[in-house]
Amino acid sequence: MSMILFACVVRVRDGLPLSASTDFYHSQDFLECRRRLKTLALRLAQYPGRGSAEGLDFSIHFSSSRDVACMAICSCHCPAAMAFCFLETLWWEFTASYDTTCIGLASRPYAFLEFDSVIQKVKWHFNYVSSTQMESSLEKIQEELKFQPPVVLTLEDTDVANGVMNGHPQMHLEPAPNFRMEPVTALGILSLILNIMCAALNLIRGIHLAEHSLQCYLYLFYSPARTMKVVLMLLFICLGNMYLHGLRNLWQILFHIGVAFLSSYQILTRQLQEKQSDCGV
């Protein structure tokens, strides 16, 4: 059974995939591991040169130097020394084939797709050549891992929520409070009708039309600083009617002011209800 299942070469600074082996595995667990590998590739600049993300059936190993990193998905039975020896060999092959200028100028994924054949060749060599033939290389890597052990993650650690990548802190979102007003009363409906009548009578006077329209809004919908807005609106309506004293008779003025007081009372007495977060829908 193959120990090394998938391998790819990525650019460290942005996680751009440069080349990858052909994927012959389509199990759900493997595809999930591939997804986590792509996520981890975006964060390689945050980690030291070598690291492993351990899971139950698969492990992700990566080795990076300068602006190139090699990554692999291995079975859980694959020794770490073998995985890192494979990645180091792959890194030397890739950097010997392409210079840093070509790597830095790559602008599309898998720009070096022709390197896939080299990845397949190296992968086959490590999967099917006996470990005794690679003994010296494996011993060298094992010594290096003793002095500089790789960073160890879990596959769950590789998941990144929206907004955490690129140094942005994770935001813990909580549901906003859901405010509901008490049911509209019969007197409230009357005040709305009277406000609409007043607004219609003041259709040519834009400021008074706006005042009565705003009173309807304050009654129907929740608004912060509602009391202050109601008091100011009542004051403006009273002052506006005093200003129109010469154009209206006393009964018209009293009607408009009475409607304003009734609406203000209805707005202030209509209580606000907050829907509790544990209420059923």
mmCIF file of C-alpha atoms in Angstrom:
data_model
loop_
_atom_site.group_PDB
_atom_site.id
_atom_site.type_symbol
_atom_site.label_atom_id
_atom_site.label_comp_id
_atom_site.label_asym_id
_atom_site.label_seq_id
_atom_site.Cartn_x
_atom_site.Cartn_y
_atom_site.Cartn_z
ATOM 1 C CA MET A 1 0.000 0.000 0.000
ATOM 2 C CA SER A 2 1.271 3.492 -0.855
ATOM 3 C CA MET A 3 2.554 5.561 2.036
ATOM 4 C CA ILE A 4 2.691 8.884 0.162
ATOM 5 C CA LEU A 5 -0.667 9.573 -1.469
ATOM 6 C CA PHE A 6 -0.476 13.123 -2.768
ATOM 7 C CA ALA A 7 2.176 15.814 -3.109
ATOM 8 C CA CYS A 8 2.297 19.404 -4.285
ATOM 9 C CA VAL A 9 4.658 22.358 -4.530
ATOM 10 C CA VAL A 10 3.373 25.752 -3.406
ATOM 11 C CA ARG A 11 4.685 29.292 -3.115
ATOM 12 C CA VAL A 12 5.084 30.185 0.551
ATOM 13 C CA ARG A 13 4.159 33.862 0.502
ATOM 14 C CA ASP A 14 0.617 33.358 -0.829
ATOM 15 C CA GLY A 15 0.026 29.598 -0.952
ATOM 16 C CA LEU A 16 -0.204 29.562 -4.769
ATOM 17 C CA PRO A 17 -0.009 25.922 -5.981
ATOM 18 C CA LEU A 18 2.790 25.600 -8.532
ATOM 19 C CA SER A 19 2.576 21.898 -9.341
ATOM 20 C CA ALA A 20 0.897 18.781 -7.949
ATOM 21 C CA SER A 21 0.743 15.041 -8.425
ATOM 22 C CA THR A 22 -2.210 13.381 -10.102
ATOM 23 C CA ASP A 23 -4.926 12.523 -7.590
ATOM 24 C CA PHE A 24 -6.187 8.941 -7.716
ATOM 25 C CA TYR A 25 -8.025 8.956 -4.382
ATOM 26 C CA HIS A 26 -11.636 10.065 -4.070
ATOM 27 C CA SER A 27 -12.770 8.982 -0.608
ATOM 28 C CA GLN A 28 -14.567 11.593 1.461
ATOM 29 C CA ASP A 29 -11.874 11.585 4.161
ATOM 30 C CA PHE A 30 -9.124 12.094 1.613
ATOM 31 C CA LEU A 31 -10.979 14.937 -0.119
ATOM 32 C CA GLU A 32 -11.493 16.590 3.263
ATOM 33 C CA CYS A 33 -7.757 16.243 3.915
ATOM 34 C CA ARG A 34 -7.057 17.885 0.534
ATOM 35 C CA ARG A 35 -9.268 20.796 1.496
ATOM 36 C CA ARG A 36 -7.390 21.256 4.762
ATOM 37 C CA LEU A 37 -4.064 21.072 2.933
ATOM 38 C CA LYS A 38 -5.137 23.982 0.711
ATOM 39 C CA THR A 39 -6.099 25.956 3.798
ATOM 40 C CA LEU A 40 -2.780 25.195 5.470
ATOM 41 C CA ALA A 41 -0.902 26.260 2.319
ATOM 42 C CA LEU A 42 -2.246 29.794 2.786
ATOM 43 C CA ARG A 43 -0.655 29.963 6.249
ATOM 44 C CA LEU A 44 2.764 28.420 5.638
ATOM 45 C CA ALA A 45 4.531 31.748 6.207
ATOM 46 C CA GLN A 46 3.370 31.589 9.846
ATOM 47 C CA TYR A 47 5.146 28.290 10.553
ATOM 48 C CA PRO A 48 8.789 27.165 10.674
ATOM 49 C CA GLY A 49 10.391 25.120 7.913
ATOM 50 C CA ARG A 50 8.909 21.750 8.820
ATOM 51 C CA GLY A 51 5.559 20.731 10.221
ATOM 52 C CA SER A 52 2.962 18.002 10.385
ATOM 53 C CA ALA A 53 -0.811 18.019 10.768
ATOM 54 C CA GLU A 54 -1.838 14.700 12.269
ATOM 55 C CA GLY A 55 -5.215 13.028 11.702
ATOM 56 C CA LEU A 56 -6.749 9.606 12.213
ATOM 57 C CA ASP A 57 -6.251 8.122 8.733
ATOM 58 C CA PHE A 58 -4.085 10.734 6.987
ATOM 59 C CA SER A 59 -1.323 13.151 7.868
ATOM 60 C CA ILE A 60 -0.187 16.338 6.144
ATOM 61 C CA HIS A 61 3.554 17.066 6.133
ATOM 62 C CA PHE A 62 5.203 20.218 4.790
ATOM 63 C CA SER A 63 8.752 21.428 4.340
ATOM 64 C CA SER A 64 9.576 24.953 3.210
ATOM 65 C CA SER A 65 12.683 26.941 2.459
ATOM 66 C CA ARG A 66 12.906 30.414 0.962
ATOM 67 C CA ASP A 67 9.721 30.914 -1.097
ATOM 68 C CA VAL A 68 9.022 27.277 -2.021
ATOM 69 C CA ALA A 69 7.277 24.654 0.082
ATOM 70 C CA CYS A 70 6.551 21.018 -0.632
ATOM 71 C CA MET A 71 3.502 19.402 0.940
ATOM 72 C CA ALA A 72 2.289 15.818 1.069
ATOM 73 C CA ILE A 73 -0.658 13.791 2.269
ATOM 74 C CA CYS A 74 0.528 10.477 3.691
ATOM 75 C CA SER A 75 -1.129 7.531 5.297
ATOM 76 C CA CYS A 76 -1.035 7.459 9.088
ATOM 77 C CA HIS A 77 1.482 4.558 8.881
ATOM 78 C CA CYS A 78 4.059 6.616 6.986
ATOM 79 C CA PRO A 79 7.112 7.425 9.189
ATOM 80 C CA ALA A 80 7.770 11.132 9.585
ATOM 81 C CA ALA A 81 11.405 10.703 8.538
ATOM 82 C CA MET A 82 10.318 9.124 5.251
ATOM 83 C CA ALA A 83 7.782 11.902 4.560
ATOM 84 C CA PHE A 84 10.307 14.687 5.198
ATOM 85 C CA CYS A 85 12.990 12.898 3.199
ATOM 86 C CA PHE A 86 10.541 12.760 0.288
ATOM 87 C CA LEU A 87 9.679 16.452 0.659
ATOM 88 C CA GLU A 88 13.328 17.483 0.808
ATOM 89 C CA THR A 89 14.112 15.484 -2.342
ATOM 90 C CA LEU A 90 11.143 17.080 -4.080
ATOM 91 C CA TRP A 91 12.256 20.554 -3.000
ATOM 92 C CA TRP A 92 15.747 20.049 -4.426
ATOM 93 C CA GLU A 93 14.326 18.749 -7.711
ATOM 94 C CA PHE A 94 11.979 21.719 -8.082
ATOM 95 C CA THR A 95 14.486 24.452 -7.180
ATOM 96 C CA ALA A 96 17.013 22.877 -9.536
ATOM 97 C CA SER A 97 14.474 23.061 -12.373
ATOM 98 C CA TYR A 98 13.128 26.598 -11.842
ATOM 99 C CA ASP A 99 14.844 29.765 -10.663
ATOM 100 C CA THR A 100 13.467 32.174 -8.064
ATOM 101 C CA THR A 101 12.479 34.739 -10.722
ATOM 102 C CA CYS A 102 10.171 32.289 -12.516
ATOM 103 C CA ILE A 103 8.664 31.209 -9.207
ATOM 104 C CA GLY A 104 8.093 34.784 -8.076
ATOM 105 C CA LEU A 105 6.476 35.814 -11.369
ATOM 106 C CA ALA A 106 4.046 32.884 -11.484
ATOM 107 C CA SER A 107 0.541 34.342 -11.585
ATOM 108 C CA ARG A 108 -1.736 31.367 -12.148
ATOM 109 C CA PRO A 109 -2.191 28.095 -10.265
ATOM 110 C CA TYR A 110 -0.141 25.111 -11.481
ATOM 111 C CA ALA A 111 2.071 27.251 -13.691
ATOM 112 C CA PHE A 112 4.670 24.458 -13.624
ATOM 113 C CA LEU A 113 2.322 21.603 -14.401
ATOM 114 C CA GLU A 114 5.031 19.782 -16.352
ATOM 115 C CA PHE A 115 6.809 19.140 -13.040
ATOM 116 C CA ASP A 116 3.982 16.714 -12.234
ATOM 117 C CA SER A 117 5.899 13.891 -13.910
ATOM 118 C CA VAL A 118 8.872 14.499 -11.591
ATOM 119 C CA ILE A 119 6.599 14.450 -8.534
ATOM 120 C CA GLN A 120 5.089 11.142 -9.677
ATOM 121 C CA LYS A 121 8.549 9.672 -10.244
ATOM 122 C CA VAL A 122 9.870 10.700 -6.811
ATOM 123 C CA LYS A 123 6.621 9.581 -5.133
ATOM 124 C CA TRP A 124 6.833 6.165 -6.798
ATOM 125 C CA HIS A 125 10.457 5.802 -5.703
ATOM 126 C CA PHE A 126 9.626 6.435 -2.027
ATOM 127 C CA ASN A 127 6.517 4.253 -2.120
ATOM 128 C CA TYR A 128 7.990 1.180 -3.760
ATOM 129 C CA VAL A 129 11.759 1.186 -3.165
ATOM 130 C CA SER A 130 12.773 -0.625 0.006
ATOM 131 C CA SER A 131 13.767 1.496 2.981
ATOM 132 C CA THR A 132 17.186 -0.174 3.146
ATOM 133 C CA GLN A 133 18.113 1.518 -0.138
ATOM 134 C CA MET A 134 17.288 4.908 1.394
ATOM 135 C CA GLU A 135 18.792 4.149 4.781
ATOM 136 C CA SER A 136 21.484 6.820 4.748
ATOM 137 C CA SER A 137 19.054 9.557 3.696
ATOM 138 C CA LEU A 138 16.504 8.521 6.313
ATOM 139 C CA GLU A 139 19.137 8.469 9.066
ATOM 140 C CA LYS A 140 20.204 12.007 8.149
ATOM 141 C CA ILE A 141 16.613 13.273 8.322
ATOM 142 C CA GLN A 142 15.982 11.459 11.615
ATOM 143 C CA GLU A 143 18.986 13.195 13.171
ATOM 144 C CA GLU A 144 17.726 16.567 11.953
ATOM 145 C CA LEU A 145 14.259 15.903 13.363
ATOM 146 C CA LYS A 146 15.770 15.106 16.778
ATOM 147 C CA PHE A 147 17.510 18.473 16.975
ATOM 148 C CA GLN A 148 14.797 20.458 15.174
ATOM 149 C CA PRO A 149 11.463 18.680 15.615
ATOM 150 C CA PRO A 150 8.701 19.812 13.250
ATOM 151 C CA VAL A 151 5.764 21.807 14.523
ATOM 152 C CA VAL A 152 2.867 19.442 15.202
ATOM 153 C CA LEU A 153 -0.718 20.425 14.406
ATOM 154 C CA THR A 154 -3.984 18.559 14.179
ATOM 155 C CA LEU A 155 -6.065 18.539 11.015
ATOM 156 C CA GLU A 156 -8.665 20.599 12.891
ATOM 157 C CA ASP A 157 -6.006 23.282 13.516
ATOM 158 C CA THR A 158 -5.628 23.755 9.774
ATOM 159 C CA ASP A 159 -9.203 24.994 9.426
ATOM 160 C CA VAL A 160 -9.467 28.747 9.290
ATOM 161 C CA ALA A 161 -12.707 30.690 9.813
ATOM 162 C CA ASN A 162 -13.579 33.645 7.483
ATOM 163 C CA GLY A 163 -11.488 36.628 8.381
ATOM 164 C CA VAL A 164 -8.701 34.778 10.284
ATOM 165 C CA MET A 165 -6.422 34.428 7.265
ATOM 166 C CA ASN A 166 -3.839 37.095 6.391
ATOM 167 C CA GLY A 167 -3.488 38.207 9.997
ATOM 168 C CA HIS A 168 -7.045 39.374 10.552
ATOM 169 C CA PRO A 169 -8.374 38.527 14.030
ATOM 170 C CA GLN A 170 -11.317 36.184 14.338
ATOM 171 C CA MET A 171 -14.557 37.937 15.130
ATOM 172 C CA HIS A 172 -16.982 36.230 17.458
ATOM 173 C CA LEU A 173 -20.393 37.100 16.136
ATOM 174 C CA GLU A 174 -23.462 36.969 18.303
ATOM 175 C CA PRO A 175 -27.032 37.292 17.046
ATOM 176 C CA ALA A 176 -28.356 40.812 17.280
ATOM 177 C CA PRO A 177 -31.265 41.316 19.646
ATOM 178 C CA ASN A 178 -34.591 40.910 17.901
ATOM 179 C CA PHE A 179 -36.877 43.737 19.056
ATOM 180 C CA ARG A 180 -40.613 43.473 18.678
ATOM 181 C CA MET A 181 -43.199 46.082 19.498
ATOM 182 C CA GLU A 182 -46.412 45.364 21.317
ATOM 183 C CA PRO A 183 -49.513 44.844 19.129
ATOM 184 C CA VAL A 184 -51.071 47.997 17.709
ATOM 185 C CA THR A 185 -54.082 49.111 19.747
ATOM 186 C CA ALA A 186 -57.327 50.595 18.426
ATOM 187 C CA LEU A 187 -56.323 54.014 19.806
ATOM 188 C CA GLY A 188 -52.965 53.615 18.068
ATOM 189 C CA ILE A 189 -54.707 52.938 14.762
ATOM 190 C CA LEU A 190 -56.799 56.076 15.299
ATOM 191 C CA SER A 191 -53.664 58.157 15.939
ATOM 192 C CA LEU A 192 -52.119 56.799 12.735
ATOM 193 C CA ILE A 193 -55.213 57.712 10.719
ATOM 194 C CA LEU A 194 -55.292 61.215 12.211
ATOM 195 C CA ASN A 195 -51.560 61.662 11.463
ATOM 196 C CA ILE A 196 -52.169 60.659 7.868
ATOM 197 C CA MET A 197 -54.994 63.203 7.703
ATOM 198 C CA CYS A 198 -52.738 65.926 9.112
ATOM 199 C CA ALA A 199 -49.988 64.966 6.673
ATOM 200 C CA ALA A 200 -52.472 65.178 3.794
ATOM 201 C CA LEU A 201 -53.648 68.619 4.956
ATOM 202 C CA ASN A 202 -50.020 69.783 5.048
ATOM 203 C CA LEU A 203 -49.087 68.258 1.705
ATOM 204 C CA ILE A 204 -47.862 71.596 0.363
ATOM 205 C CA ARG A 205 -45.877 72.326 3.529
ATOM 206 C CA GLY A 206 -43.025 69.844 3.379
ATOM 207 C CA ILE A 207 -41.774 70.291 6.958
ATOM 208 C CA HIS A 208 -45.164 69.537 8.534
ATOM 209 C CA LEU A 209 -45.676 66.571 6.204
ATOM 210 C CA ALA A 210 -42.334 65.177 7.372
ATOM 211 C CA GLU A 211 -43.220 65.730 11.054
ATOM 212 C CA HIS A 212 -46.432 63.695 10.927
ATOM 213 C CA SER A 213 -44.814 61.011 8.753
ATOM 214 C CA LEU A 214 -42.030 60.646 11.316
ATOM 215 C CA GLN A 215 -44.565 60.285 14.107
ATOM 216 C CA CYS A 216 -46.161 57.379 12.224
ATOM 217 C CA TYR A 217 -42.741 55.784 11.834
ATOM 218 C CA LEU A 218 -41.861 56.174 15.525
ATOM 219 C CA TYR A 219 -45.125 54.511 16.493
ATOM 220 C CA LEU A 220 -44.754 51.546 14.160
ATOM 221 C CA PHE A 221 -41.029 50.814 14.455
ATOM 222 C CA TYR A 222 -38.372 50.735 17.148
ATOM 223 C CA SER A 223 -35.896 53.613 17.138
ATOM 224 C CA PRO A 224 -33.057 54.417 19.579
ATOM 225 C CA ALA A 225 -33.531 57.524 21.767
ATOM 226 C CA ARG A 226 -37.247 57.325 21.041
ATOM 227 C CA THR A 227 -38.349 59.560 23.937
ATOM 228 C CA MET A 228 -36.057 62.426 22.956
ATOM 229 C CA LYS A 229 -37.205 62.218 19.325
ATOM 230 C CA VAL A 230 -40.867 62.250 20.362
ATOM 231 C CA VAL A 231 -40.396 65.313 22.603
ATOM 232 C CA LEU A 232 -38.509 67.217 19.911
ATOM 233 C CA MET A 233 -41.087 66.301 17.283
ATOM 234 C CA LEU A 234 -43.946 67.456 19.533
ATOM 235 C CA LEU A 235 -42.129 70.720 20.178
ATOM 236 C CA PHE A 236 -41.590 71.347 16.458
ATOM 237 C CA ILE A 237 -45.260 70.655 15.669
ATOM 238 C CA CYS A 238 -46.412 73.068 18.378
ATOM 239 C CA LEU A 239 -44.009 75.787 17.225
ATOM 240 C CA GLY A 240 -44.998 75.226 13.599
ATOM 241 C CA ASN A 241 -48.684 75.637 14.379
ATOM 242 C CA MET A 242 -48.006 78.786 16.382
ATOM 243 C CA TYR A 243 -46.152 80.130 13.347
ATOM 244 C CA LEU A 244 -49.221 79.362 11.183
ATOM 245 C CA HIS A 245 -51.583 81.068 13.606
ATOM 246 C CA GLY A 246 -52.518 83.710 11.045
ATOM 247 C CA LEU A 247 -53.297 81.126 8.338
ATOM 248 C CA ARG A 248 -55.387 78.737 10.497
ATOM 249 C CA ASN A 249 -58.226 79.236 12.868
ATOM 250 C CA LEU A 250 -58.053 78.112 16.485
ATOM 251 C CA TRP A 251 -59.861 74.805 15.867
ATOM 252 C CA GLN A 252 -57.441 73.762 13.153
ATOM 253 C CA ILE A 253 -54.469 74.524 15.381
ATOM 254 C CA LEU A 254 -55.998 72.622 18.310
ATOM 255 C CA PHE A 255 -56.735 69.670 16.022
ATOM 256 C CA HIS A 256 -53.135 69.417 14.811
ATOM 257 C CA ILE A 257 -51.674 69.847 18.302
ATOM 258 C CA GLY A 258 -54.192 67.378 19.764
ATOM 259 C CA VAL A 259 -53.241 64.774 17.163
ATOM 260 C CA ALA A 260 -49.556 65.384 17.940
ATOM 261 C CA PHE A 261 -50.126 64.865 21.696
ATOM 262 C CA LEU A 262 -52.212 61.717 21.080
ATOM 263 C CA SER A 263 -49.556 60.256 18.786
ATOM 264 C CA SER A 264 -46.774 61.135 21.232
ATOM 265 C CA TYR A 265 -48.640 59.418 24.049
ATOM 266 C CA GLN A 266 -49.210 56.306 21.936
ATOM 267 C CA ILE A 267 -45.537 56.161 20.933
ATOM 268 C CA LEU A 268 -44.294 56.459 24.514
ATOM 269 C CA THR A 269 -46.771 53.952 25.946
ATOM 270 C CA ARG A 270 -46.244 51.273 23.303
ATOM 271 C CA GLN A 271 -43.697 49.044 25.009
ATOM 272 C CA LEU A 272 -40.731 47.368 23.419
ATOM 273 C CA GLN A 273 -40.403 43.610 23.673
ATOM 274 C CA GLU A 274 -37.123 41.809 23.178
ATOM 275 C CA LYS A 275 -37.352 38.286 21.842
ATOM 276 C CA GLN A 276 -35.308 35.981 24.019
ATOM 277 C CA SER A 277 -32.564 34.027 22.294
ATOM 278 C CA ASP A 278 -33.911 30.687 23.529
ATOM 279 C CA CYS A 279 -37.456 31.220 22.307
ATOM 280 C CA GLY A 280 -38.808 28.799 19.755
ATOM 281 C CA VAL A 281 -39.574 29.969 16.290
#
